[in-house]
Amino acid sequence: MTDLGYVGLGVMGGGVVRRLLDAGHMVTVWNRTREKADPLLAAGARWADSPREVAERSEITFTMVTNTAAVKAVVEGPEGILAGLEPGKVYVDMSTASPANTRELAERVAEAGADMLDAPVSGSVITLEQGKLTIMVGGDAGVFERVKPVLEAIGPRVFHLGPSSAAVTMKIAINLSLAVQMLAFSEGVLLAEKSGIPREKAVEVMLASVIASPMVAYRGPFVLEQPEEAWFDCHMMQKDLNLALELGRELEVPLPTTAVTNELLTAANGMGMGGRDFAVLFDVLAAMSGVNTEPLT
Amino acid sequence: MTDLGYVGLGVMGGGVVRRLLDAGHMVTVWNRTREKADPLLAAGARWADSPREVAERSEITFTMVTNTAAVKAVVEGPEGILAGLEPGKVYVDMSTASPANTRELAERVAEAGADMLDAPVSGSVITLEQGKLTIMVGGDAGVFERVKPVLEAIGPRVFHLGPSSAAVTMKIAINLSLAVQMLAFSEGVLLAEKSGIPREKAVEVMLASVIASPMVAYRGPFVLEQPEEAWFDCHMMQKDLNLALELGRELEVPLPTTAVTNELLTAANGMGMGGRDFAVLFDVLAAMSGVNTEPLT
Amino acid sequence: MTDLGYVGLGVMGGGVVRRLLDAGHMVTVWNRTREKADPLLAAGARWADSPREVAERSEITFTMVTNTAAVKAVVEGPEGILAGLEPGKVYVDMSTASPANTRELAERVAEAGADMLDAPVSGSVITLEQGKLTIMVGGDAGVFERVKPVLEAIGPRVFHLGPSSAAVTMKIAINLSLAVQMLAFSEGVLLAEKSGIPREKAVEVMLASVIASPMVAYRGPFVLEQPEEAWFDCHMMQKDLNLALELGRELEVPLPTTAVTNELLTAANGMGMGGRDFAVLFDVLAAMSGVNTEPLT
Amino acid sequence: MTDLGYVGLGVMGGGVVRRLLDAGHMVTVWNRTREKADPLLAAGARWADSPREVAERSEITFTMVTNTAAVKAVVEGPEGILAGLEPGKVYVDMSTASPANTRELAERVAEAGADMLDAPVSGSVITLEQGKLTIMVGGDAGVFERVKPVLEAIGPRVFHLGPSSAAVTMKIAINLSLAVQMLAFSEGVLLAEKSGIPREKAVEVMLASVIASPMVAYRGPFVLEQPEEAWFDCHMMQKDLNLALELGRELEVPLPTTAVTNELLTAANGMGMGGRDFAVLFDVLAAMSGVNTEPLT
């Protein structure tokens, strides 16, 4: 068993810690708002007063936070993770952040004698609970081998993709399809609905068809009733598409469906739905075609 | 067991007839080029000299042909199916054709005292062989109940969606996602590849992720080696998107991802790849980003 | 002076007839609703009771009607223009209609021993009144030379573009830019406005800039106050974009900006603004960004 | 007459200095590569050894450089313009740079007791030579009035648009239409060409039509023969579209035509044409439709 540290206890981060505890690991945690840690502390996790302290107490320290800025906030500064690292330790960032920032952080971690991996996941908290999560890993292959058993306790499928930032890049490359698939699905549901097929029926049939990716399977029904709490809101989804579009310009890859979908996310924001799950792309398109959707609460 | 008729013995139609024979039905067949019928005749099917004759000999006559014009060609005229229908018989069109044409044909079939259903499928020949095909049905509910047992021998999932043309409309609404998902997938693969991740690895990881619809799962690997024979070529795919876009204008549903993807299919045609499987959307995008793909044979 | 005939007395058609009368020609007219002819009759035009009668009385018969179906309605049948043509006469269609239909009509006109030209215009009624209209002509070069002096009385710039349908094709190729330029202009105005620049000021500066085409110059101010009566409504504009998109697929030319703009026109229709001038593309985009526009009357 | 300073002597900057000299002003200049200054020095301008020295010698110092980074490079540091400013002096940035950076610089200039205006232009070097340039100005109204006479010597049309960064924002809002109009124009030319109309003829007619903005008028003929030297290359054009797209996300304005056009600029870069004038959007589209263009030299 290993001494692990975990910074960032959102819905996903919390679920990961729970699986690590279930696997018998010691886990020291820190979160910006402490109350989110309470159920985990009750389940055996230990609290630390700063990200630095988490790193000091752990062989492997994980982070899973919202965006590039949030990663910097918990890594840098006198109370940050970097200050608590030392030779032999590993820092694993599970966030989806800018690949350029990942490479820069990895260099600074190396200067401290430690190692960094980027290890974003593909899947939602549901996928995690079903034990079907995929974890992609970027960084040194030897370090990957050391950390791999711990990662396998989180999700069974663990891929080493290449050097530092390869995994966040892969994550971004996957995530653009989340929004595009959702919008294309919405186009189809609205076509069916306006032709006279009940929305419920259209969703049922589409979920039984060859286009039903796991994402479409769990998010598709949201067009019948949008969830009160977003799993992944429009601002978050747009953040990922922006990372993809920046990367596309840098690597000179045109991304036509991503670019168009991103503008519809902007419309969601402009229409006041930016805090809703990105499945509200359906509501944006419905508004554009004069179809009423339930008033979002 | 029922006397069935089948007109249109392409890869998919042939596969369907084989399942009907396996289920113990008598099947009379006709195809524009007779040699495609040979293996089916060897397996017990019977040949008829015209679509009309098929209809005369069968309680239920099926068609599965390329497009609206091909449907008309086998239904109309002195040797067409309509000429062979009579009260009590059912004509089932499994093609993806124009909803307006479907409704018009259904009226003419009704004038002949018979009934028509539209019954397109979701899935490929692989899905069919795996026994996982979905069949959507439009038309009278009572007629649907009569035909349902036969349809269940083809694919286990059979949905009645509403009156005439509801099913082809649903099919079109689903199929727009085929092309859009393929293009978004290609955007992701190229981003990964140009960032340094081998294409094979990128595909493997994406197929293990939440965006892996059954369509992505079987067509995704085509970006590694495009198939010599198209399962569904760009011209066919564009035909379906055109039907969707026409319907979108008629029903006033904006279809942004469909519209953009359709222009890339036009590019595939313009670049001489129109006869290839629509997975060559990847090659189009690769050409636009200066990435070499294997020369298509 | 020539005996001329004119069928289709909309705002544009009426303006053209007035210029022909001013140039000293005899003009026989017909329109589906007769009252539109009254001011022209008062100015010296003569009424005929059918398109056929117009053609019988005229050396050159013009049409300028809404779309392909309207062209057919006045050309075909016992009371149509075709029935009134004879060797030596010329039929000139100034409508924007399907190129394929134009070529088919030209053949039927030739069978009657007469000649047909397609001669759509570029410009609005304002351009016409300013004497700046451009007329594009498709058809036989010799026939073009015969008709040219009459066309020059309408607009000073007359171009012979090639055989039958070359001019309507050119018109379609130009018109796609109308909608795209309007939407791009709207994107810019909204960016400026949401950054704090008053909408009036933004429009003023854009109209003084290098992007101010004549179209932008006269339609741009519509974003300040949409006109009660459409010069060219969304349905008309979409008809032209559909012709462009069909041609693009046939000729294998991808039309990315046209395709995207067309979906926003569909949104205008879906949001109940289809009968407004296509400058309401601004209002569609404003709604998508949460900006209030004056309620359209 | 005023002591003026000018930093950045590209094609446009050089032309502006020439007009200032013609108007009788004293102009001190600096440029990263000195040889570009030679003809101006011959015409009466004076050389300074650093941007700081330019500012020290001038009442009003202008910059016109490539992008946000280049602005920072000449403004900041011990040899930068900021170091040479003092109370009463004015710094005028004519570059197209990030609005956020403009506001930040304006604050630092104010801390030095001086004033800053952003004053980008609309138009090319041709427009400048024709004496038709438009200058947009952001910043304090009183300072604007002081500088206005000098600006009027450059271009006759000078607009005060609001506080700091209002003018660069307006410039970005205009410039997105440059690329979109060029792409829509290219779509039309290719449609015409593939239908059989010679490319030259298509361009001629479009330049006589209502879509011929000044930009289309001077850049349209580039599709007949792309210029060896770019007036404004794809990288520069994409920089402006990126600024627009960032602003759109920040202000929640969807920019559908801008987004799609930007991906085609990425394709231009990916296909190795990034250093060409952005009129090569035509060549990108031509490649996508299988049309040969002259090999770019």
Short mmCIF file of C-alpha atoms in Angstrom, two decimals, chain A residues 201 204-205 208, chain B residues 119 133-137 144 147-161:
data_model
loop_
_atom_site.label_atom_id
_atom_site.label_comp_id
_atom_site.label_asym_id
_atom_site.label_seq_id
_atom_site.Cartn_x
_atom_site.Cartn_y
_atom_site.Cartn_z
CA LYS A 201 -39.53 7.95 -28.73
CA GLU A 204 -35.22 5.82 -27.25
CA VAL A 205 -34.59 4.82 -30.85
CA ALA A 208 -30.63 1.83 -29.59
CA ALA B 119 -38.86 0.06 -42.33
CA LEU B 133 -29.90 -4.69 -35.91
CA THR B 134 -32.53 -2.08 -35.08
CA ILE B 135 -35.54 -1.76 -37.40
CA MET B 136 -37.71 1.34 -37.33
CA VAL B 137 -41.20 1.12 -38.74
CA PHE B 144 -47.09 -3.31 -38.12
CA VAL B 147 -45.38 -7.91 -40.01
CA LYS B 148 -43.54 -7.61 -36.70
CA PRO B 149 -42.69 -11.33 -36.25
CA VAL B 150 -40.99 -11.37 -39.64
CA LEU B 151 -39.04 -8.21 -38.85
CA GLU B 152 -37.90 -9.68 -35.55
CA ALA B 153 -36.25 -12.48 -37.48
CA ILE B 154 -34.07 -9.82 -39.12
CA GLY B 155 -33.14 -7.69 -36.10
CA PRO B 156 -34.22 -8.15 -32.55
CA ARG B 157 -35.08 -4.49 -31.91
CA VAL B 158 -38.18 -3.35 -33.77
CA PHE B 159 -39.76 0.06 -33.07
CA HIS B 160 -43.08 1.37 -34.35
CA LEU B 161 -42.54 5.10 -34.67
#
